[in-house]
PDB file of C-alpha atoms in Angstrom:
ATOM      1  CA  MET X 825      37.098  44.611   3.896  1.00  0.00           C
ATOM      2  CA  GLY X 826      35.459  42.186   1.510  1.00  0.00           C
ATOM      3  CA  SER X 827      32.010  42.259  -0.017  1.00  0.00           C
ATOM      4  CA  LEU X 828      29.514  39.714  -1.241  1.00  0.00           C
ATOM      5  CA  HIS X 829      29.118  41.552  -4.561  1.00  0.00           C
ATOM      6  CA  MET X 830      31.151  38.923  -6.399  1.00  0.00           C
ATOM      7  CA  PRO X 831      30.933  35.786  -8.530  1.00  0.00           C
ATOM      8  CA  PRO X 832      29.068  32.843  -7.006  1.00  0.00           C
ATOM      9  CA  LEU X 833      32.214  30.831  -6.372  1.00  0.00           C
ATOM     10  CA  ASP X 834      35.508  31.531  -4.634  1.00  0.00           C
ATOM     11  CA  PHE X 835      35.144  35.190  -3.717  1.00  0.00           C
ATOM     12  CA  ASP X 836      37.871  37.023  -1.884  1.00  0.00           C
ATOM     13  CA  GLY X 837      39.233  33.729  -0.601  1.00  0.00           C
ATOM     14  CA  HIS X 838      35.876  32.661   0.893  1.00  0.00           C
ATOM     15  CA  LYS X 839      34.111  29.877  -0.951  1.00  0.00           C
ATOM     16  CA  LEU X 840      30.442  30.355  -1.759  1.00  0.00           C
ATOM     17  CA  GLU X 841      28.713  27.062  -2.493  1.00  0.00           C
ATOM     18  CA  HIS X 842      25.357  26.216  -4.012  1.00  0.00           C
ATOM     19  CA  VAL X 843      23.611  24.176  -1.327  1.00  0.00           C
ATOM     20  CA  ALA X 844      20.648  21.874  -1.971  1.00  0.00           C
ATOM     21  CA  ASP X 845      21.383  19.239   0.669  1.00  0.00           C
ATOM     22  CA  LEU X 846      18.998  19.584   3.614  1.00  0.00           C
ATOM     23  CA  LYS X 847      21.646  18.033   5.853  1.00  0.00           C
ATOM     24  CA  SER X 848      24.267  20.663   5.049  1.00  0.00           C
ATOM     25  CA  PRO X 849      26.044  22.300   8.015  1.00  0.00           C
ATOM     26  CA  SER X 850      23.987  25.470   7.552  1.00  0.00           C
ATOM     27  CA  CYS X 851      20.710  23.560   7.771  1.00  0.00           C
ATOM     28  CA  ARG X 852      21.827  21.628  10.835  1.00  0.00           C
ATOM     29  CA  ASN X 853      22.647  24.928  12.529  1.00  0.00           C
ATOM     30  CA  CYS X 854      19.262  26.352  11.530  1.00  0.00           C
ATOM     31  CA  ASP X 855      17.503  23.328  13.035  1.00  0.00           C
ATOM     32  CA  ILE X 856      18.572  24.644  16.443  1.00  0.00           C
ATOM     33  CA  VAL X 857      16.671  27.882  15.884  1.00  0.00           C
ATOM     34  CA  ARG X 858      13.986  26.499  13.573  1.00  0.00           C
ATOM     35  CA  GLU X 859      11.078  28.367  15.192  1.00  0.00           C
ATOM     36  CA  ILE X 860      12.584  31.767  14.430  1.00  0.00           C
ATOM     37  CA  ALA X 861      14.532  30.847  11.293  1.00  0.00           C
ATOM     38  CA  PHE X 862      13.796  32.097   7.789  1.00  0.00           C
ATOM     39  CA  CYS X 863      12.323  28.747   6.752  1.00  0.00           C
ATOM     40  CA  ALA X 864      10.074  28.357   9.808  1.00  0.00           C
ATOM     41  CA  ASP X 865       6.554  27.039   9.054  1.00  0.00           C
ATOM     42  CA  LEU X 866       7.636  25.645   5.685  1.00  0.00           C
ATOM     43  CA  SER X 867       7.039  21.989   4.878  1.00  0.00           C
ATOM     44  CA  HIS X 868       9.892  19.607   4.123  1.00  0.00           C
ATOM     45  CA  ASP X 869       9.234  19.898   0.379  1.00  0.00           C
ATOM     46  CA  GLU X 870       9.061  23.687   0.573  1.00  0.00           C
ATOM     47  CA  VAL X 871      12.354  23.855   2.451  1.00  0.00           C
ATOM     48  CA  LYS X 872      13.847  21.643  -0.217  1.00  0.00           C
ATOM     49  CA  ARG X 873      12.651  24.018  -2.945  1.00  0.00           C
ATOM     50  CA  LEU X 874      14.048  26.979  -1.006  1.00  0.00           C
ATOM     51  CA  ALA X 875      17.400  25.200  -0.788  1.00  0.00           C
ATOM     52  CA  THR X 876      17.644  25.078  -4.595  1.00  0.00           C
ATOM     53  CA  VAL X 877      17.996  28.871  -4.768  1.00  0.00           C
ATOM     54  CA  ARG X 878      20.345  29.191  -1.823  1.00  0.00           C
ATOM     55  CA  CYS X 879      24.094  29.637  -1.636  1.00  0.00           C
ATOM     56  CA  HIS X 880      26.067  29.163   1.556  1.00  0.00           C
ATOM     57  CA  ALA X 881      29.045  31.266   2.646  1.00  0.00           C
ATOM     58  CA  ALA X 882      31.412  30.917   5.592  1.00  0.00           C
ATOM     59  CA  LEU X 883      32.825  34.358   6.421  1.00  0.00           C
ATOM     60  CA  PRO X 884      35.434  35.559   8.936  1.00  0.00           C
ATOM     61  CA  ALA X 885      34.806  38.123  11.650  1.00  0.00           C
ATOM     62  CA  SER X 886      34.752  41.841  10.692  1.00  0.00           C
ATOM     63  CA  TYR X 887      33.685  41.036   7.123  1.00  0.00           C
ATOM     64  CA  THR X 888      31.479  43.540   5.288  1.00  0.00           C
ATOM     65  CA  VAL X 889      28.602  41.665   3.684  1.00  0.00           C
ATOM     66  CA  PHE X 890      27.311  44.798   1.968  1.00  0.00           C
ATOM     67  CA  ARG X 891      27.429  48.551   2.469  1.00  0.00           C
ATOM     68  CA  GLU X 892      24.708  51.134   2.852  1.00  0.00           C
ATOM     69  CA  GLY X 893      23.596  52.263  -0.602  1.00  0.00           C
ATOM     70  CA  ASP X 894      24.749  49.117  -2.422  1.00  0.00           C
ATOM     71  CA  LEU X 895      22.328  47.618  -4.928  1.00  0.00           C
ATOM     72  CA  VAL X 896      19.761  45.385  -3.206  1.00  0.00           C
ATOM     73  CA  ASP X 897      20.277  42.042  -4.892  1.00  0.00           C
ATOM     74  CA  ASN X 898      20.327  39.481  -2.076  1.00  0.00           C
ATOM     75  CA  VAL X 899      18.628  38.530   1.180  1.00  0.00           C
ATOM     76  CA  TYR X 900      20.710  36.780   3.839  1.00  0.00           C
ATOM     77  CA  SER X 901      19.862  34.351   6.616  1.00  0.00           C
ATOM     78  CA  ILE X 902      22.280  33.653   9.476  1.00  0.00           C
ATOM     79  CA  SER X 903      22.731  29.950  10.125  1.00  0.00           C
ATOM     80  CA  ASN X 904      25.495  30.466  12.685  1.00  0.00           C
ATOM     81  CA  GLY X 905      27.355  33.488  14.033  1.00  0.00           C
ATOM     82  CA  ALA X 906      26.549  37.164  14.581  1.00  0.00           C
ATOM     83  CA  VAL X 907      26.146  40.266  12.406  1.00  0.00           C
ATOM     84  CA  LYS X 908      25.822  43.953  13.227  1.00  0.00           C
ATOM     85  CA  LEU X 909      23.887  46.474  11.158  1.00  0.00           C
ATOM     86  CA  TYR X 910      24.880  50.133  11.243  1.00  0.00           C
ATOM     87  CA  LYS X 911      24.538  53.517   9.597  1.00  0.00           C
ATOM     88  CA  LEU X 912      27.204  56.218   9.359  1.00  0.00           C
ATOM     89  CA  LEU X 913      26.340  59.851   9.985  1.00  0.00           C
ATOM     90  CA  PRO X 914      27.822  62.535   7.705  1.00  0.00           C
ATOM     91  CA  ASP X 915      30.384  63.451  10.382  1.00  0.00           C
ATOM     92  CA  GLY X 916      31.621  59.860  10.592  1.00  0.00           C
ATOM     93  CA  ARG X 917      29.805  58.844  13.759  1.00  0.00           C
ATOM     94  CA  ARG X 918      28.315  55.353  13.743  1.00  0.00           C
ATOM     95  CA  GLN X 919      24.888  54.229  14.942  1.00  0.00           C
ATOM     96  CA  ILE X 920      24.441  50.497  15.269  1.00  0.00           C
ATOM     97  CA  ILE X 921      20.798  49.696  14.592  1.00  0.00           C
ATOM     98  CA  GLY X 922      20.812  45.981  15.346  1.00  0.00           C
ATOM     99  CA  PHE X 923      22.642  42.834  16.343  1.00  0.00           C
ATOM    100  CA  LEU X 924      21.558  39.678  14.538  1.00  0.00           C
ATOM    101  CA  PHE X 925      22.168  36.039  15.382  1.00  0.00           C
ATOM    102  CA  SER X 926      21.358  32.525  14.162  1.00  0.00           C
ATOM    103  CA  GLY X 927      17.912  32.393  12.583  1.00  0.00           C
ATOM    104  CA  ASP X 928      17.733  36.096  11.730  1.00  0.00           C
ATOM    105  CA  ILE X 929      17.471  37.481   8.193  1.00  0.00           C
ATOM    106  CA  PHE X 930      18.704  40.774   6.775  1.00  0.00           C
ATOM    107  CA  GLY X 931      19.143  42.467   3.433  1.00  0.00           C
ATOM    108  CA  LEU X 932      15.716  43.947   2.822  1.00  0.00           C
ATOM    109  CA  GLY X 933      16.014  47.347   1.201  1.00  0.00           C
ATOM    110  CA  THR X 934      14.528  49.857  -1.229  1.00  0.00           C
ATOM    111  CA  ASP X 935      15.098  50.923  -4.826  1.00  0.00           C
ATOM    112  CA  ASP X 936      17.719  53.318  -3.439  1.00  0.00           C
ATOM    113  CA  GLY X 937      19.809  50.425  -2.110  1.00  0.00           C
ATOM    114  CA  TYR X 938      20.473  48.774   1.209  1.00  0.00           C
ATOM    115  CA  CYS X 939      19.502  51.033   4.115  1.00  0.00           C
ATOM    116  CA  TYR X 940      22.453  50.037   6.301  1.00  0.00           C
ATOM    117  CA  THR X 941      25.855  48.353   6.296  1.00  0.00           C
ATOM    118  CA  ALA X 942      26.066  44.730   7.456  1.00  0.00           C
ATOM    119  CA  GLU X 943      29.266  43.382   9.013  1.00  0.00           C
ATOM    120  CA  THR X 944      30.033  40.085  10.711  1.00  0.00           C
ATOM    121  CA  ILE X 945      30.980  40.212  14.402  1.00  0.00           C
ATOM    122  CA  THR X 946      32.255  36.637  14.670  1.00  0.00           C
ATOM    123  CA  PRO X 947      33.051  33.966  12.075  1.00  0.00           C
ATOM    124  CA  THR X 948      29.621  33.576  10.513  1.00  0.00           C
ATOM    125  CA  GLN X 949      27.814  31.169   8.206  1.00  0.00           C
ATOM    126  CA  LEU X 950      25.239  32.772   5.937  1.00  0.00           C
ATOM    127  CA  CYS X 951      22.690  31.565   3.441  1.00  0.00           C
ATOM    128  CA  ARG X 952      22.304  33.905   0.485  1.00  0.00           C
ATOM    129  CA  PHE X 953      19.137  34.167  -1.588  1.00  0.00           C
ATOM    130  CA  GLY X 954      18.979  36.225  -4.782  1.00  0.00           C
ATOM    131  CA  HIS X 955      16.032  38.642  -4.713  1.00  0.00           C
ATOM    132  CA  ARG X 956      14.749  37.675  -8.156  1.00  0.00           C
ATOM    133  CA  LYS X 957      14.849  33.952  -7.485  1.00  0.00           C
ATOM    134  CA  LEU X 958      13.288  34.462  -4.075  1.00  0.00           C
ATOM    135  CA  ASP X 959      10.497  36.601  -5.538  1.00  0.00           C
ATOM    136  CA  SER X 960       9.704  33.876  -8.055  1.00  0.00           C
ATOM    137  CA  LEU X 961       9.686  31.251  -5.345  1.00  0.00           C
ATOM    138  CA  MET X 962       7.345  33.276  -3.134  1.00  0.00           C
ATOM    139  CA  GLU X 963       4.729  33.157  -5.882  1.00  0.00           C
ATOM    140  CA  ALA X 964       4.793  29.362  -5.647  1.00  0.00           C
ATOM    141  CA  ILE X 965       5.098  29.200  -1.845  1.00  0.00           C
ATOM    142  CA  PRO X 966       2.640  31.653  -0.223  1.00  0.00           C
ATOM    143  CA  ARG X 967       3.824  30.697   3.250  1.00  0.00           C
ATOM    144  CA  LEU X 968       7.275  31.968   2.361  1.00  0.00           C
ATOM    145  CA  GLU X 969       5.840  35.375   1.455  1.00  0.00           C
ATOM    146  CA  ARG X 970       3.899  35.489   4.721  1.00  0.00           C
ATOM    147  CA  ARG X 971       7.075  34.586   6.590  1.00  0.00           C
ATOM    148  CA  MET X 972       8.971  37.425   4.916  1.00  0.00           C
ATOM    149  CA  PHE X 973       6.177  39.821   5.818  1.00  0.00           C
ATOM    150  CA  SER X 974       6.100  38.741   9.471  1.00  0.00           C
ATOM    151  CA  MET X 975       9.875  39.159   9.763  1.00  0.00           C
ATOM    152  CA  ALA X 976       9.637  42.633   8.189  1.00  0.00           C
ATOM    153  CA  VAL X 977       6.985  43.554  10.774  1.00  0.00           C
ATOM    154  CA  ARG X 978       9.258  42.250  13.517  1.00  0.00           C
ATOM    155  CA  ASP X 979      12.034  44.517  12.237  1.00  0.00           C
ATOM    156  CA  LEU X 980       9.638  47.471  12.355  1.00  0.00           C
ATOM    157  CA  VAL X 981       8.677  46.711  15.957  1.00  0.00           C
ATOM    158  CA  ALA X 982      12.358  46.410  16.870  1.00  0.00           C
ATOM    159  CA  ALA X 983      13.020  49.812  15.282  1.00  0.00           C
ATOM    160  CA  GLN X 984      10.245  51.367  17.362  1.00  0.00           C
ATOM    161  CA  GLU X 985      11.641  49.829  20.537  1.00  0.00           C
ATOM    162  CA  GLN X 986      15.075  51.148  19.616  1.00  0.00           C
ATOM    163  CA  MET X 987      13.648  54.675  19.353  1.00  0.00           C
ATOM    164  CA  LEU X 988      12.343  54.383  22.915  1.00  0.00           C
ATOM    165  CA  LEU X 989      15.644  52.931  24.090  1.00  0.00           C
ATOM    166  CA  LEU X 990      17.658  55.804  22.657  1.00  0.00           C
ATOM    167  CA  GLY X 991      15.282  58.593  23.515  1.00  0.00           C
ATOM    168  CA  ARG X 992      13.879  58.043  26.980  1.00  0.00           C
ATOM    169  CA  LYS X 993      15.972  55.627  29.048  1.00  0.00           C
ATOM    170  CA  THR X 994      18.911  56.208  31.376  1.00  0.00           C
ATOM    171  CA  ALA X 995      22.251  54.484  30.872  1.00  0.00           C
ATOM    172  CA  ARG X 996      21.434  51.758  33.451  1.00  0.00           C
ATOM    173  CA  GLU X 997      18.005  51.232  31.906  1.00  0.00           C
ATOM    174  CA  LYS X 998      19.535  50.978  28.435  1.00  0.00           C
ATOM    175  CA  VAL X 999      22.108  48.369  29.439  1.00  0.00           C
ATOM    176  CA  ALA X1000      19.506  46.430  31.433  1.00  0.00           C
ATOM    177  CA  THR X1001      17.113  46.444  28.466  1.00  0.00           C
ATOM    178  CA  PHE X1002      19.902  45.247  26.190  1.00  0.00           C
ATOM    179  CA  LEU X1003      20.705  42.299  28.470  1.00  0.00           C
ATOM    180  CA  VAL X1004      17.033  41.412  28.999  1.00  0.00           C
ATOM    181  CA  LYS X1005      16.436  41.286  25.239  1.00  0.00           C
ATOM    182  CA  LEU X1006      19.439  38.990  24.757  1.00  0.00           C
ATOM    183  CA  ALA X1007      18.220  36.728  27.561  1.00  0.00           C
ATOM    184  CA  GLN X1008      14.710  36.560  26.112  1.00  0.00           C
ATOM    185  CA  ARG X1009      16.094  35.595  22.733  1.00  0.00           C
ATOM    186  CA  ALA X1010      18.265  32.892  24.302  1.00  0.00           C
ATOM    187  CA  ALA X1011      15.224  31.461  26.072  1.00  0.00           C
ATOM    188  CA  LYS X1012      13.229  31.485  22.836  1.00  0.00           C
ATOM    189  CA  ILE X1013      15.670  29.107  21.166  1.00  0.00           C
ATOM    190  CA  GLY X1014      15.987  26.845  24.193  1.00  0.00           C
ATOM    191  CA  HIS X1015      19.156  28.243  25.756  1.00  0.00           C
ATOM    192  CA  SER X1016      19.561  29.250  29.380  1.00  0.00           C
ATOM    193  CA  PRO X1017      18.400  32.862  29.871  1.00  0.00           C
ATOM    194  CA  SER X1018      20.649  33.225  32.903  1.00  0.00           C
ATOM    195  CA  GLU X1019      23.799  33.406  30.769  1.00  0.00           C
ATOM    196  CA  VAL X1020      24.010  35.507  27.632  1.00  0.00           C
ATOM    197  CA  ALA X1021      26.733  35.720  25.032  1.00  0.00           C
ATOM    198  CA  LEU X1022      28.211  39.142  24.311  1.00  0.00           C
ATOM    199  CA  PRO X1023      30.262  38.638  21.129  1.00  0.00           C
ATOM    200  CA  MET X1024      30.137  42.342  20.336  1.00  0.00           C
ATOM    201  CA  SER X1025      32.659  44.848  21.715  1.00  0.00           C
ATOM    202  CA  ARG X1026      31.909  47.503  24.331  1.00  0.00           C
ATOM    203  CA  ALA X1027      32.273  50.052  21.510  1.00  0.00           C
ATOM    204  CA  ASP X1028      29.583  48.210  19.543  1.00  0.00           C
ATOM    205  CA  ILE X1029      27.266  48.184  22.557  1.00  0.00           C
ATOM    206  CA  ALA X1030      27.917  51.902  23.091  1.00  0.00           C
ATOM    207  CA  ASP X1031      27.068  52.709  19.472  1.00  0.00           C
ATOM    208  CA  TYR X1032      23.893  50.637  19.764  1.00  0.00           C
ATOM    209  CA  LEU X1033      22.702  52.235  23.003  1.00  0.00           C
ATOM    210  CA  GLY X1034      23.752  55.787  22.162  1.00  0.00           C
ATOM    211  CA  LEU X1035      26.296  55.927  24.995  1.00  0.00           C
ATOM    212  CA  THR X1036      30.040  56.373  25.327  1.00  0.00           C
ATOM    213  CA  ILE X1037      32.321  53.376  25.799  1.00  0.00           C
ATOM    214  CA  GLU X1038      33.233  54.698  29.232  1.00  0.00           C
ATOM    215  CA  THR X1039      29.583  54.865  30.286  1.00  0.00           C
ATOM    216  CA  VAL X1040      28.907  51.324  29.076  1.00  0.00           C
ATOM    217  CA  SER X1041      31.943  49.947  30.892  1.00  0.00           C
ATOM    218  CA  ARG X1042      31.087  51.862  34.065  1.00  0.00           C
ATOM    219  CA  THR X1043      27.480  50.633  33.978  1.00  0.00           C
ATOM    220  CA  PHE X1044      28.550  47.002  33.557  1.00  0.00           C
ATOM    221  CA  THR X1045      30.931  47.449  36.484  1.00  0.00           C
ATOM    222  CA  GLN X1046      28.168  48.933  38.656  1.00  0.00           C
ATOM    223  CA  LEU X1047      25.759  46.098  37.811  1.00  0.00           C
ATOM    224  CA  LYS X1048      28.472  43.581  38.653  1.00  0.00           C
ATOM    225  CA  ARG X1049      29.262  45.345  41.933  1.00  0.00           C
ATOM    226  CA  ASP X1050      25.571  45.194  42.859  1.00  0.00           C
ATOM    227  CA  ASN X1051      25.616  41.454  42.041  1.00  0.00           C
ATOM    228  CA  ILE X1052      22.893  41.910  39.447  1.00  0.00           C
ATOM    229  CA  ILE X1053      25.158  40.453  36.780  1.00  0.00           C
ATOM    230  CA  GLY X1054      28.412  38.520  36.676  1.00  0.00           C
ATOM    231  CA  LEU X1055      31.191  38.821  34.109  1.00  0.00           C
ATOM    232  CA  PRO X1056      33.081  35.525  34.370  1.00  0.00           C
ATOM    233  CA  ALA X1057      34.884  35.866  31.044  1.00  0.00           C
ATOM    234  CA  SER X1058      35.102  38.075  28.009  1.00  0.00           C
ATOM    235  CA  GLY X1059      32.047  37.647  25.845  1.00  0.00           C
ATOM    236  CA  HIS X1060      29.834  36.193  28.589  1.00  0.00           C
ATOM    237  CA  CYS X1061      27.447  37.695  31.112  1.00  0.00           C
ATOM    238  CA  LEU X1062      25.629  35.951  33.961  1.00  0.00           C
ATOM    239  CA  LEU X1063      22.264  37.370  34.994  1.00  0.00           C
ATOM    240  CA  ASN X1064      22.334  36.854  38.756  1.00  0.00           C
ATOM    241  CA  ASP X1065      19.201  38.851  39.608  1.00  0.00           C
ATOM    242  CA  TRP X1066      16.731  38.594  36.755  1.00  0.00           C
ATOM    243  CA  GLN X1067      13.927  40.404  38.562  1.00  0.00           C
ATOM    244  CA  ALA X1068      16.076  43.387  39.455  1.00  0.00           C
ATOM    245  CA  LEU X1069      17.390  43.588  35.893  1.00  0.00           C
ATOM    246  CA  LYS X1070      13.900  43.375  34.415  1.00  0.00           C
ATOM    247  CA  GLU X1071      12.547  46.075  36.726  1.00  0.00           C
ATOM    248  CA  MET X1072      15.491  48.282  35.868  1.00  0.00           C
ATOM    249  CA  ALA X1073      14.823  47.794  32.154  1.00  0.00           C
ATOM    250  CA  GLU X1074      11.195  48.813  32.656  1.00  0.00           C
ATOM    251  CA  GLY X1075      12.194  51.921  34.611  1.00  0.00           C
ATOM    252  CA  ALA X1076      10.669  50.621  37.854  1.00  0.00           C
TER     253      ALA X1076
END
């Protein structure tokens, strides 16, 4: 797999371009999710200044953006597509710690390196910001620093919710919670919450929920049989009974 540790142009067959045009494809995609995007709350002029330190990359599916332990040198914002974050246990088992979509950022780490591996799920468009340039810009744009802080807090809350999901819920409750969270996110960006996209594989979902692939598949089948959800096509899920799904997620 490829990596974004490379020169700023033409890496591994995928062109990385310096982008300062506010009407670039990446910015038009981000407009759709502006309220939750990296540049939310920034003024037009501030967004323009942010764009001067940004590079845009269009990556294929199953592309490794960086690996756990790599030097932390960039922060990434998803303008379109989906990314999964995961950690590998010493025995080779994988724990997916998050699925990210348009408007989400990732790449925060420590002096010891990135805390997880990031890999694209679908063809994905990313904006890349060098840490040093971004740090300098945050001194001039306080709202940008506050935005970074709020997104870091959101990641912390998500990690706490994931601990509850893995530790105390049944398989049906886990799958229901997963679908409810996807529906809530869809509603937040103006999409219909009654139909959610599932670009990730059943294996990915299993590694996220701490279940086996067989259990995930069986649970989806049971929810479909009970007419709580519908599975009209691969990668799509209809939420037929929102109330039942929500109560199941809450353990009611």
